[in-house]
Short mmCIF file of C-alpha atoms in Angstrom, two decimals:
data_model
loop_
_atom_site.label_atom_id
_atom_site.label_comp_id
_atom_site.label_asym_id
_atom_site.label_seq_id
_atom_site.Cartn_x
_atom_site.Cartn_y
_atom_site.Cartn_z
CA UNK A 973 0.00 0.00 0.00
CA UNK A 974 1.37 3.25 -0.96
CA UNK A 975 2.63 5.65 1.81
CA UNK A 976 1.04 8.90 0.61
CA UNK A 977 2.69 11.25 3.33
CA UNK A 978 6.19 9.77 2.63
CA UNK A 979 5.83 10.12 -1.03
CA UNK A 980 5.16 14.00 -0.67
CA UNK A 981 8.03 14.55 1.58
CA UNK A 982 10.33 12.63 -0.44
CA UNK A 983 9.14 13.77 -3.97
CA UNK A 984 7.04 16.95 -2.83
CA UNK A 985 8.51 18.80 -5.80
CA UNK A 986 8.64 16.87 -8.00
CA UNK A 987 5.08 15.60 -7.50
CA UNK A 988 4.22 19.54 -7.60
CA UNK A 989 5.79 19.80 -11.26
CA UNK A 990 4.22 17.01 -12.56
CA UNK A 991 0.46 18.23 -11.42
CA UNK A 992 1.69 21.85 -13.30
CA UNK A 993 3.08 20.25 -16.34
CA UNK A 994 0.07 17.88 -16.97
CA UNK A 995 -2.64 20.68 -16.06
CA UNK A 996 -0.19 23.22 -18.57
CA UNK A 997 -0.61 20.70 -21.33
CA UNK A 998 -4.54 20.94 -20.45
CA UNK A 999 -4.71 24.46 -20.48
CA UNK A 1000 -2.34 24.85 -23.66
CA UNK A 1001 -4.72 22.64 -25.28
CA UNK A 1002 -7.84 24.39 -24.33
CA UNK A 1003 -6.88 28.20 -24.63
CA UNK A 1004 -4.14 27.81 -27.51
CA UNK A 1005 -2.18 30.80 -28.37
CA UNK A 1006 -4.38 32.95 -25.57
CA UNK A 1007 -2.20 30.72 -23.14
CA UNK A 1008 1.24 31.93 -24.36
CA UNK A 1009 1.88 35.03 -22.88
CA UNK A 1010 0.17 33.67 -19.55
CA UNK A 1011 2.27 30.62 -19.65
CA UNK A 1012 5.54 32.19 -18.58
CA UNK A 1013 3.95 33.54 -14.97
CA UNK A 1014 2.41 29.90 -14.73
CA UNK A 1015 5.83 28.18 -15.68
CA UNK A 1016 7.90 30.54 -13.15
CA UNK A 1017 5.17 29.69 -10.24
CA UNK A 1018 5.33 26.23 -10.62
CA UNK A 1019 9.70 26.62 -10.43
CA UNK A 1020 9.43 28.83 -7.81
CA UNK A 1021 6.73 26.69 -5.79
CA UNK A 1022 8.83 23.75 -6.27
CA UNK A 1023 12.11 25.59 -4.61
CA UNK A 1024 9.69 26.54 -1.66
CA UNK A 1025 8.55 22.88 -1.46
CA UNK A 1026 11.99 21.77 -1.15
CA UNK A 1027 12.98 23.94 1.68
CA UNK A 1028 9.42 22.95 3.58
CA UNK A 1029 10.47 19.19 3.27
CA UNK A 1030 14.07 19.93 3.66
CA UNK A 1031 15.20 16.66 5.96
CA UNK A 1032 14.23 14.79 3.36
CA UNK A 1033 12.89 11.12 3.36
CA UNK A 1034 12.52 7.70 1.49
CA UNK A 1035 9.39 6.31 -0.92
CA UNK A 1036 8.56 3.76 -3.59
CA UNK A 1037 10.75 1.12 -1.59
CA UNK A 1038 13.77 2.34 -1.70
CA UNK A 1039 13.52 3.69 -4.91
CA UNK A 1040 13.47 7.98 -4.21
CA UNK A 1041 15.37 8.95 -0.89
CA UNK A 1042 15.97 12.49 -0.19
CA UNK A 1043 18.26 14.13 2.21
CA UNK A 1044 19.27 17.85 3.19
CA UNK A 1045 22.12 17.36 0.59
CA UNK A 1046 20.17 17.27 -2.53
CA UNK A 1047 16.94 19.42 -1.21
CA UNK A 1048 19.27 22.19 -1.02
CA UNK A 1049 20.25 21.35 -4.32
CA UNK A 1050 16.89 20.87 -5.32
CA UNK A 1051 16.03 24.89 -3.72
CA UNK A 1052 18.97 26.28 -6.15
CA UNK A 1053 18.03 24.21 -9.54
CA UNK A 1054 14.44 25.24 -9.33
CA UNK A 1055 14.59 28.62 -8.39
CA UNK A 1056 17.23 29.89 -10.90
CA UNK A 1057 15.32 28.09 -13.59
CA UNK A 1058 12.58 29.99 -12.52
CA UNK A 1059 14.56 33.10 -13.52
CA UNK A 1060 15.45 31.71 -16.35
CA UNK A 1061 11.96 31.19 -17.34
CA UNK A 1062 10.85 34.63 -16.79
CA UNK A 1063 13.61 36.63 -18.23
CA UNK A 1064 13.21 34.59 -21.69
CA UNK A 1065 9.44 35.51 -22.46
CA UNK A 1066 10.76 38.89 -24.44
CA UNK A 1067 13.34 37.11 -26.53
CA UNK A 1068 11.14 34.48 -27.71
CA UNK A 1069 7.99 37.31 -28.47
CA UNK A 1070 11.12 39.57 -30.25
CA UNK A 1071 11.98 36.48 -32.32
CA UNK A 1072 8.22 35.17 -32.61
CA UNK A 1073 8.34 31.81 -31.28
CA UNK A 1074 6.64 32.33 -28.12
CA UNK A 1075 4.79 29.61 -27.25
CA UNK A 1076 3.59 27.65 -24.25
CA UNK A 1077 5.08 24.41 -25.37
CA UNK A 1078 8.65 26.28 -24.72
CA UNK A 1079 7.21 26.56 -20.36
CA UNK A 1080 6.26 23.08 -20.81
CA UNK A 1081 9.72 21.43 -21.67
CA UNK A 1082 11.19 23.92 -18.63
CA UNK A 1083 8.82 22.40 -16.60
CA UNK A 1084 9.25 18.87 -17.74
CA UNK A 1085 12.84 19.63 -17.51
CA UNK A 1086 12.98 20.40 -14.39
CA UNK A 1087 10.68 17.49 -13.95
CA UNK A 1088 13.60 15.61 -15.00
CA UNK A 1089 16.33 17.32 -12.37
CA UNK A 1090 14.00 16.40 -9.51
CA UNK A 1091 13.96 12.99 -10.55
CA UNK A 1092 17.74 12.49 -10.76
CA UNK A 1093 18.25 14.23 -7.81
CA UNK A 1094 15.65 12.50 -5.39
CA UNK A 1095 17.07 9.14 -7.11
CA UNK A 1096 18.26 5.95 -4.91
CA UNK A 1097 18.33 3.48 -7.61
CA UNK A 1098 19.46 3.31 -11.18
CA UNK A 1099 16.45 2.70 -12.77
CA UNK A 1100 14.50 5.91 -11.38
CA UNK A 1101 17.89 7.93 -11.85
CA UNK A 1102 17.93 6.81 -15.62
CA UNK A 1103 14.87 7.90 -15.45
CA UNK A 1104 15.07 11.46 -14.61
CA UNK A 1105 18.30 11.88 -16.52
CA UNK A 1106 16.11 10.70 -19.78
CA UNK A 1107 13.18 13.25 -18.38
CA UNK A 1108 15.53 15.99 -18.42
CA UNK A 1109 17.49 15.04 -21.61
CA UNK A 1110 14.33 14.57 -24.16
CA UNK A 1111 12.82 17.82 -22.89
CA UNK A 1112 16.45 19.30 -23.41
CA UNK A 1113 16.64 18.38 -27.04
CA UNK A 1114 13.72 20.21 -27.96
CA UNK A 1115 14.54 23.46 -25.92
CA UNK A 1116 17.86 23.45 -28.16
CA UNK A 1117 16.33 23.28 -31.33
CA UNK A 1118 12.94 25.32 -30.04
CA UNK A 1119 14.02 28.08 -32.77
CA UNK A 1120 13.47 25.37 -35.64
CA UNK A 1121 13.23 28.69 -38.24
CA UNK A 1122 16.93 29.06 -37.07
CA UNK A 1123 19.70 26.74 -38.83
CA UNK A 1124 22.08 26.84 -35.67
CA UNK A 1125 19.25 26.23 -33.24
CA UNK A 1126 18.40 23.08 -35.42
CA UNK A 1127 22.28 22.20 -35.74
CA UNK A 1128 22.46 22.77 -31.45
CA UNK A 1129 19.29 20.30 -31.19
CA UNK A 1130 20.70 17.46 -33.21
CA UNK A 1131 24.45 17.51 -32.23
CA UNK A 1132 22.85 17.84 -28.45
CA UNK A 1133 20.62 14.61 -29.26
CA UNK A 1134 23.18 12.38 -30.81
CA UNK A 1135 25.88 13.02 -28.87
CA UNK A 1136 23.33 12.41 -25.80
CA UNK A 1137 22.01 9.77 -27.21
CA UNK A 1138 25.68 7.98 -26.88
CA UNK A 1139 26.10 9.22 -23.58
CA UNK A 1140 22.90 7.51 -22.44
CA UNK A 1141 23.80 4.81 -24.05
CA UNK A 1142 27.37 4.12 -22.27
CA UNK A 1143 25.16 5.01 -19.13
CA UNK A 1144 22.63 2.41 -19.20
CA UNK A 1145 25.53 -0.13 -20.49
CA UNK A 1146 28.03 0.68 -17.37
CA UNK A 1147 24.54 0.86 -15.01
CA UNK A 1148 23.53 -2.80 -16.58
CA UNK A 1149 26.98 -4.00 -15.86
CA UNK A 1150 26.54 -2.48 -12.62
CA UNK A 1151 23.21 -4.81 -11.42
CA UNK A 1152 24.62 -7.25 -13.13
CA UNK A 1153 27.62 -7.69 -10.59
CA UNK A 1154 26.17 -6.17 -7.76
CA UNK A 1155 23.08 -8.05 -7.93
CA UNK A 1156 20.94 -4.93 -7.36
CA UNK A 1157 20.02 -1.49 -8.82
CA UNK A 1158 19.46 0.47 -5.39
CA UNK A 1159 22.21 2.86 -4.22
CA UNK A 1160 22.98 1.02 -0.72
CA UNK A 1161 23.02 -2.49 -1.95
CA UNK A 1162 25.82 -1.65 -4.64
CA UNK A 1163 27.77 0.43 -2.16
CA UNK A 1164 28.07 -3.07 0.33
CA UNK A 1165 28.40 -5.49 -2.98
CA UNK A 1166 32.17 -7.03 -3.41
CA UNK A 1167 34.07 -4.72 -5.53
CA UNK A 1168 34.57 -7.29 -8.88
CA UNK A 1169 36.35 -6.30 -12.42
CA UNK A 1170 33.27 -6.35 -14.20
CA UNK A 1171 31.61 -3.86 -11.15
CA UNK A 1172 33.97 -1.28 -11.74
CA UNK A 1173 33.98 -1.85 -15.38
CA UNK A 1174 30.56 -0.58 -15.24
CA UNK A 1175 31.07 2.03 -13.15
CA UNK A 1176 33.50 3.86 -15.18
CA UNK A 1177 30.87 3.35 -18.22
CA UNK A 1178 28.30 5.28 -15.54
CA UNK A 1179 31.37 8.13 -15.16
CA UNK A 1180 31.56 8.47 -18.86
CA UNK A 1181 28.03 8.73 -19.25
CA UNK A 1182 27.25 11.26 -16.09
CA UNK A 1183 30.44 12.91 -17.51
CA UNK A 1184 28.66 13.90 -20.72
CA UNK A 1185 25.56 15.30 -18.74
CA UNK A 1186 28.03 17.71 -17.15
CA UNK A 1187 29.85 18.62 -19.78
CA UNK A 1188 33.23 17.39 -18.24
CA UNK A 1189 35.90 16.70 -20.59
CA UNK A 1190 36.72 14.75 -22.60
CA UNK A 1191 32.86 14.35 -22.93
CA UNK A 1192 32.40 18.17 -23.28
CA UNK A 1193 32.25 18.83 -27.24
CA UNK A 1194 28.63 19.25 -27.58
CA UNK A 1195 28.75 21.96 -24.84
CA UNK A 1196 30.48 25.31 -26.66
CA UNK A 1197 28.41 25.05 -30.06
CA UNK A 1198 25.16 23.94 -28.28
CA UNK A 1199 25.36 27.16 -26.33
CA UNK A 1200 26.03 29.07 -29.21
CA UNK A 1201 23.24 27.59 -31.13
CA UNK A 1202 20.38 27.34 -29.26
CA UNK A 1203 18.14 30.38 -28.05
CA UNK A 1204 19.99 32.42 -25.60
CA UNK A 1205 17.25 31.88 -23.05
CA UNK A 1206 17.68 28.35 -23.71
CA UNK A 1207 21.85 28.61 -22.64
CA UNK A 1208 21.00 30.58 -19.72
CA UNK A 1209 18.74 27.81 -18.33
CA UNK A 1210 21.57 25.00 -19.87
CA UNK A 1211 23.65 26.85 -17.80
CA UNK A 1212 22.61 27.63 -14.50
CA UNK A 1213 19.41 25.03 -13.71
CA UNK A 1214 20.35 21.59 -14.42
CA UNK A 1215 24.41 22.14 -14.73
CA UNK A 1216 23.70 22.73 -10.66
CA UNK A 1217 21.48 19.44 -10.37
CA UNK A 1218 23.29 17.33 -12.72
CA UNK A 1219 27.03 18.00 -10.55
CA UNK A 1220 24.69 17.47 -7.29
CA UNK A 1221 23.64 14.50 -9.33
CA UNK A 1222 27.29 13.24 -10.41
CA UNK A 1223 28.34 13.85 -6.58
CA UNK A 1224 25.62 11.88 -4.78
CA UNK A 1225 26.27 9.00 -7.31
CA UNK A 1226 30.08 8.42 -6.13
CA UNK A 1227 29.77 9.31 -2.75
CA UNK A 1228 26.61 7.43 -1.98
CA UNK A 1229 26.22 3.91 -4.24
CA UNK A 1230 30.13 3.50 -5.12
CA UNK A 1231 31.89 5.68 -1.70
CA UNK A 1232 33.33 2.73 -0.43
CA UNK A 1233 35.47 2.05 -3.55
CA UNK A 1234 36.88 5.95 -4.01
CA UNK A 1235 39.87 4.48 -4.35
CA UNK A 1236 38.87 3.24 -7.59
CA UNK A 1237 37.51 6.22 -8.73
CA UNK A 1238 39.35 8.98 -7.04
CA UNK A 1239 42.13 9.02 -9.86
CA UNK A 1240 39.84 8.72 -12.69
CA UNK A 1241 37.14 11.51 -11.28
CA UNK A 1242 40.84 13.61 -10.50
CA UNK A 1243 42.10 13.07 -14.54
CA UNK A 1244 38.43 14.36 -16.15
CA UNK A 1245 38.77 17.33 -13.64
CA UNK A 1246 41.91 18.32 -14.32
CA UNK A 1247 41.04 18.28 -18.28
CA UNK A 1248 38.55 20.14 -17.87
CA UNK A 1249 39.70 22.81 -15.92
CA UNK A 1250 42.67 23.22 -18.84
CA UNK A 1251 40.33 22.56 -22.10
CA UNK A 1252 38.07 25.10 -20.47
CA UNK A 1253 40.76 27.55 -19.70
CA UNK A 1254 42.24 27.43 -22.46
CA UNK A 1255 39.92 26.71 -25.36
CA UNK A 1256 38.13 29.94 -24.50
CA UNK A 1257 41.17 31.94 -25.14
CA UNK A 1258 40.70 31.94 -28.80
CA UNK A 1259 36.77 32.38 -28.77
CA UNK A 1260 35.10 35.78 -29.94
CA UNK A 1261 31.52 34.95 -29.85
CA UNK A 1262 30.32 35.33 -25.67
CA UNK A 1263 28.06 32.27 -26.17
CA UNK A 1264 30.84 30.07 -26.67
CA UNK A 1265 33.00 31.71 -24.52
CA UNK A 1266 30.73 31.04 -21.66
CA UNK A 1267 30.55 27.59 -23.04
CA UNK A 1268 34.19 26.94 -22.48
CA UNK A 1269 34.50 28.81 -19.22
CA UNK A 1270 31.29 26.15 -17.93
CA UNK A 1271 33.51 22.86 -18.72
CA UNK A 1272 36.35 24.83 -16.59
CA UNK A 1273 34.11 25.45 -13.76
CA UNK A 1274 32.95 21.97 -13.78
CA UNK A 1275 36.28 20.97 -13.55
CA UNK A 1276 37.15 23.04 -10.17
CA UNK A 1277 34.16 21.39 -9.07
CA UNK A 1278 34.91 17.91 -9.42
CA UNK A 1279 38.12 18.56 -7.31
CA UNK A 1280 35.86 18.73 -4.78
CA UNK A 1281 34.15 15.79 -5.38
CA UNK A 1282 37.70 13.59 -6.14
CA UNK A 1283 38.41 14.91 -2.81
CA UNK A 1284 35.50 12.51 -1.21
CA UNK A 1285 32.37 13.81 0.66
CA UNK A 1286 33.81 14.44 3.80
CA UNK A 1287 35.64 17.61 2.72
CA UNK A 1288 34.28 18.15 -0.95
CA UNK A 1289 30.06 17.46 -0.41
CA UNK A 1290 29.86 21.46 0.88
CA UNK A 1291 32.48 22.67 -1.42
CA UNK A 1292 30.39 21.26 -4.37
CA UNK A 1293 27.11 23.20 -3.09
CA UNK A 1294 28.94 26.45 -2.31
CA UNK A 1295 30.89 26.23 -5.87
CA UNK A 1296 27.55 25.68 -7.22
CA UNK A 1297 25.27 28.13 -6.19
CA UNK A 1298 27.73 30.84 -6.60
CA UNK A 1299 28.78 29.45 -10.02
CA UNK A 1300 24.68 29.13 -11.14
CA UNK A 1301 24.34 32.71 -10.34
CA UNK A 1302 26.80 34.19 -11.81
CA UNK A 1303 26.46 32.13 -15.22
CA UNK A 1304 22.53 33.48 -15.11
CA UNK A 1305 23.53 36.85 -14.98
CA UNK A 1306 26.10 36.87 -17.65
CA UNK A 1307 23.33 35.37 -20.03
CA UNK A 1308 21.07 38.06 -19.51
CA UNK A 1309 23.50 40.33 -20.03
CA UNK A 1310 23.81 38.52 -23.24
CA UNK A 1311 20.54 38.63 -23.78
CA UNK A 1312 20.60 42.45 -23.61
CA UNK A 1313 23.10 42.89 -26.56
CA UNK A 1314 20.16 43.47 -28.58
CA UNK A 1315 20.29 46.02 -31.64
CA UNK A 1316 18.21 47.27 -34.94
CA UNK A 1317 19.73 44.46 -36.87
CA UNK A 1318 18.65 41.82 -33.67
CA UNK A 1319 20.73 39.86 -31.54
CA UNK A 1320 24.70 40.53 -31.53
CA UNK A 1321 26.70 37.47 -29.62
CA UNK A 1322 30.53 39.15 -30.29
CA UNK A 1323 32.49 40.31 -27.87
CA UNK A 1324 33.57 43.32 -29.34
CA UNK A 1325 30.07 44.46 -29.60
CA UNK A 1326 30.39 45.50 -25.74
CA UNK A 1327 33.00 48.27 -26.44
CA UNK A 1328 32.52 51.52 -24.94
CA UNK A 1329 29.47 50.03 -22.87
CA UNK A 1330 30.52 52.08 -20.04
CA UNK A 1331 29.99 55.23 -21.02
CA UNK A 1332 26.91 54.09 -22.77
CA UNK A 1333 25.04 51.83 -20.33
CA UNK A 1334 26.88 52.36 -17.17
CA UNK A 1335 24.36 49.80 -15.05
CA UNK A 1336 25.20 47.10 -17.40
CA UNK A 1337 28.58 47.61 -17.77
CA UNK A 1338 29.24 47.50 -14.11
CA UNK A 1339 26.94 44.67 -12.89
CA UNK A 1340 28.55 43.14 -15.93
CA UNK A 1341 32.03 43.70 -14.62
CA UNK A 1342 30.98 42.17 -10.69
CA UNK A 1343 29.29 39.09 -12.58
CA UNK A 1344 32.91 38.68 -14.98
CA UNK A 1345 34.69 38.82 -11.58
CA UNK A 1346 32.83 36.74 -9.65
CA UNK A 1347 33.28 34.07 -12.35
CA UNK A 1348 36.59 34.64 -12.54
CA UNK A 1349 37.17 33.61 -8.90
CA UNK A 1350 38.57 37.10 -7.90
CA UNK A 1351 38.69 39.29 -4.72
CA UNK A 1352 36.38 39.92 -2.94
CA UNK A 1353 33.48 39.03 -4.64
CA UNK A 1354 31.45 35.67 -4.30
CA UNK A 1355 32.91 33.53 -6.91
CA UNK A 1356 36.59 33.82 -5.09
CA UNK A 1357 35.33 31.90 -1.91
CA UNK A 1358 33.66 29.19 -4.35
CA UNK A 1359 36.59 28.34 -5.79
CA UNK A 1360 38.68 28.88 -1.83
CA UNK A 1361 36.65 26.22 -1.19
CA UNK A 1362 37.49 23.64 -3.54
CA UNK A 1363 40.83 24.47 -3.40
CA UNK A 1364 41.20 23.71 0.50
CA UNK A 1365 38.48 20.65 -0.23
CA UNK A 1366 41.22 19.12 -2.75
CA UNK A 1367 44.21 19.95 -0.28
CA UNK A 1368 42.40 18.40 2.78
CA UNK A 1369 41.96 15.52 -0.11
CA UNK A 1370 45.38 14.78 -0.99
CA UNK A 1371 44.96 16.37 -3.80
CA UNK A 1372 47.83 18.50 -4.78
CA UNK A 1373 48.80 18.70 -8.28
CA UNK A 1374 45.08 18.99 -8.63
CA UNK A 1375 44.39 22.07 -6.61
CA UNK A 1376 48.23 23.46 -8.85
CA UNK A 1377 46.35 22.55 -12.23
CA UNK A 1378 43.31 24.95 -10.48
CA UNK A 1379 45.36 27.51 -9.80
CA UNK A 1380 46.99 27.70 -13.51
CA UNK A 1381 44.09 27.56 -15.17
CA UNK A 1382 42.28 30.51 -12.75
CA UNK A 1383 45.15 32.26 -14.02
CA UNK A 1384 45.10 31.34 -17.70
CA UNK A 1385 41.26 31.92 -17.56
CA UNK A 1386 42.00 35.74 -16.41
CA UNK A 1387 43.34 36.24 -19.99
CA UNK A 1388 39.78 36.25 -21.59
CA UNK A 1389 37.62 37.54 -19.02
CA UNK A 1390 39.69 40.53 -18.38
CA UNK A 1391 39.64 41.18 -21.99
CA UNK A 1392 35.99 41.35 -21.61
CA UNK A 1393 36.02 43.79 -19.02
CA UNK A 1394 38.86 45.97 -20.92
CA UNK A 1395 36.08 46.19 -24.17
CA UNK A 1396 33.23 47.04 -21.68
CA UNK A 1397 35.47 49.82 -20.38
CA UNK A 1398 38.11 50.95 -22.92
CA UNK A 1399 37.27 50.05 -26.09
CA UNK A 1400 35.54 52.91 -28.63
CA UNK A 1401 31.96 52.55 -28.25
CA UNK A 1402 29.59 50.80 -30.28
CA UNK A 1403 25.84 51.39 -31.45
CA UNK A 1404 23.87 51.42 -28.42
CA UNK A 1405 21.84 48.42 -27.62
CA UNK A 1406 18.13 48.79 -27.66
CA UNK A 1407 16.35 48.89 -24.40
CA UNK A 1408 15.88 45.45 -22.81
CA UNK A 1409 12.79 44.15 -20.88
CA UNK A 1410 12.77 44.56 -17.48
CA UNK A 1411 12.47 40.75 -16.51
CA UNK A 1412 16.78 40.54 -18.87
CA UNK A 1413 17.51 44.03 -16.29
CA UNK A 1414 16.00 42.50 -13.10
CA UNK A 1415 18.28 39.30 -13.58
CA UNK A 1416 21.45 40.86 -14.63
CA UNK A 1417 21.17 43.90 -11.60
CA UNK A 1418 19.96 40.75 -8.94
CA UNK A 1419 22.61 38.93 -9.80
CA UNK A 1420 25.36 41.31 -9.67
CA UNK A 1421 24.19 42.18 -6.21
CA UNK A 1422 24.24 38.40 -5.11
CA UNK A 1423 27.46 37.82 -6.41
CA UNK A 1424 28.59 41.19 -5.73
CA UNK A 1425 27.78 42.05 -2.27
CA UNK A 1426 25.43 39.39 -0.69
CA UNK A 1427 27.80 36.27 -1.45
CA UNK A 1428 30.43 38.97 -0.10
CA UNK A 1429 28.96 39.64 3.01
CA UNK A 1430 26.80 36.29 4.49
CA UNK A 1431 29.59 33.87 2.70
CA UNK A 1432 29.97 32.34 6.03
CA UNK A 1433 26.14 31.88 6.16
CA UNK A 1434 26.33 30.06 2.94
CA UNK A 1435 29.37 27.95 4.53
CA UNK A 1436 27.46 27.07 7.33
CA UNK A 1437 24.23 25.86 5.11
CA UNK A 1438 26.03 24.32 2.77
CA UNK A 1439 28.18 22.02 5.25
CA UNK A 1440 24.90 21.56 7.38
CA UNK A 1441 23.06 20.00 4.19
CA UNK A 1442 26.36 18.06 3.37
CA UNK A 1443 25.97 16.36 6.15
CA UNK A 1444 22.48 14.68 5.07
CA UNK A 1445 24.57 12.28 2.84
CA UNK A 1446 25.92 10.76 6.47
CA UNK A 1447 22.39 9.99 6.72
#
């Protein structure tokens, strides 16, 4: 018999974002076009209701068997996913009306997609996590080629879907192999199964696989021209919403169903981190289109977070969610400022378009600038104490050369965002943008002042939460 009550405070959310996405489907099909404009408010509730129902059944708990179990670990993770994909959500309703393909299908994937993060998240076993990777992927697919009038969003959707496609593939192979050793799909039973050949064999297939969902290298090629292609809404919410759930995801995975064989995995989790960090750092050196700058910079910051997770849960499980959040942020920001390099001609994605921005939009130039900063890991703003973190996470680890190899590439990474912040300020000024909606203003100006000045100033509030809801994965 089905335990209702421990089924909503396991799954609350997600439960919450099924109900909206089936009743959205209802109401699309009922009031048709009248529901598109309305859709975006409904789509942003249901994100933002889902973050609230995630902090009201924060502790967590355990359904279906075995098969979801929550703990303050991924609830907080669950909080950040949801509610910056809510402001995703909102600030893309002007792009899509600007470029007429507004429609309410384009809420509907968001909210499957989160859908889909939820699931992953609140998974125990590897059938429901396939699951909710496959929930999130599908819906992904489509958001990448939503501008199908657009050759490079079509190009993003079907590069996205093969290359996925493999992934998933090398997944459900290396989780097969997985049961198939272990005797069992749930997270606790493969964590106390003999470590065999075949086990691990599997297990590095599930690495490669996971890998790709986080756009680690050497799985990362899909991630700088998808972000160029597809709708800039659609790379804000790539990367902020389920880049935070999918390393939560990738985390929970190693430390929970295969933590008592890190020594298997320590050195192979350490190797795809520190390629990262360097193809990120320095593959973006050469880019001049922002998109795919902020593509590359993404697969470095994924790789200063996986030093925290090679460095095992007891000293990387915080340093992941602080990373994280502070990472998500600032990435959502610097899309909207994309997003606001709009002119007569439309949408303008090179970097040199932001000379002389200072003098002509001082706001955006400076919450620009804080956002750049913070991203960059520098003094004193939020993204420095992200990356403090992992880098005393992967020293506590053991992890030297790793936390060097961070280090360099912070350093080599400094050579393209400063660049960006020497256009917005130096450089001979360009055509002024149009003005931008005030959802795109709202994100970039909220954002600056999180990363800016809140990060800055309750950091040690954030340390404190963070290494509280780390400690749910004792649990």
């Amino acid at each position: 018999m089905l335990d209702y009550t421990a089924m909503i405070v396991a799954i609350g959310p997600e439960l919450w974002l099924a109900a909206a996405g089936l009743l959205g489907v209802l109401l699309g099909a009922v009031l048709k076009d009248r529901f598109n404009a309305l859709s975006f408010k409904y789509g942003a509730l249901a994100l933002f209701g889902a973050a609230a129902l995630s902090l009201m059944f924060y502790q967590g708990g355990e359904a279906f068997g075995g098969l979801v179990r929550t703990n303050t670990f991924l609830n907080f993770a669950k909080f950040v996913s949801f509610a910056v994909g809510g402001f995703a959500l909102i600030m893309s309703e002007g792009f899509l009306k600007r470029h007429d393909t507004i429609r309410y299908e384009y809420v509907l994937l968001t909210i499957f997609a989160s859908l889909g993060m939820g699931m992953m998240l609140s998974a125990a076993d590897l059938m429901t996590l396939y699951m909710g990777i496959e929930t999130l992927s599908l819906s992904s697919y489509v958001l990448a080629a939503f501008h199908r009038d657009s050759a490079r969003s079509s190009e993003a959707g079907l590069k996205y879907f093969v290359l996925g496609a493999l992934a998933s593939g090398m997944l459900l192979y290396g989780a097969s192999l997985v049961y198939g050793f272990s005797g069992t799909t749930n997270f606790v039973g493969i964590s106390s199964a003999d470590p065999s050949v075949g086990l691990m064999f599997g297990m590095v297939l599930m690495i490669v696989g996971l890998g790709f969902k986080i756009s680690a290298a050497p799985m990362h090629v899909w991630t700088p021209d998808v972000y160029e292609g597809a709708p800039t809404p659609v790379g804000a919410f790539f990367a902020s919403a389920p880049k935070m759930a999918s390393m939560v995801v990738f985390a929970n995975v190693m430390f929970t169903a295969f933590g008592d064989v890190m020594d298997q995995w320590q050195l192979i989790v350490a190797i795809i981190s520190g390629l990262s960090m360097i193809i990120g750092a320095f593959g973006a050196l050469t880019q001049t289109n922002i998109k795919r700058l902020l593509g590359y910079s993404s697969i470095a910051n994924v790789g200063y977070a996986l030093v925290a997770v090679a460095a095992g849960p007891a000293s990387g499980a915080g340093a992941v969610l602080i990373f994280m959040t502070i990472y998500v942020v600032s990435a959502l920001g610097l899309f909207a400022g994309v997003l606001a390099m709009r002119r007569r001609g439309g949408m303008v994605e090179s970097i040199d378009e932001l000379g002389g921005l200072m003098s002509s939009r001082p706001w955006l130039a400076i919450s620009l600038t804080i956002l750049i900063f913070s991203i960059a890991g520098l003094p004193p703003f939020g993204g420095f104490f992200g990356k403090w973190e992992v880098f005393n996470a992967g020293i506590e680890g053991g992890l030297l050369p790793l936390a060097v190899i961070l280090v360099i590439s912070s350093v080599v990474s400094l050579g393209y965002y400063l660049r960006i912040v020497k256009i917005i300020w130096f450089d001979e000024p360009k055509e002024r943008f149009e003005t931008i909606d005030g959802s795109v203003t709202l994100t970039v100006l909220a954002s600056a002042l999180v990363a800016g000045i809140l990060f800055l100033v309750f950091i040690n509030q954030l340390a404190q939460w963070s290494y509280d809801a780390a400690s749910g994965l004792a649990s």
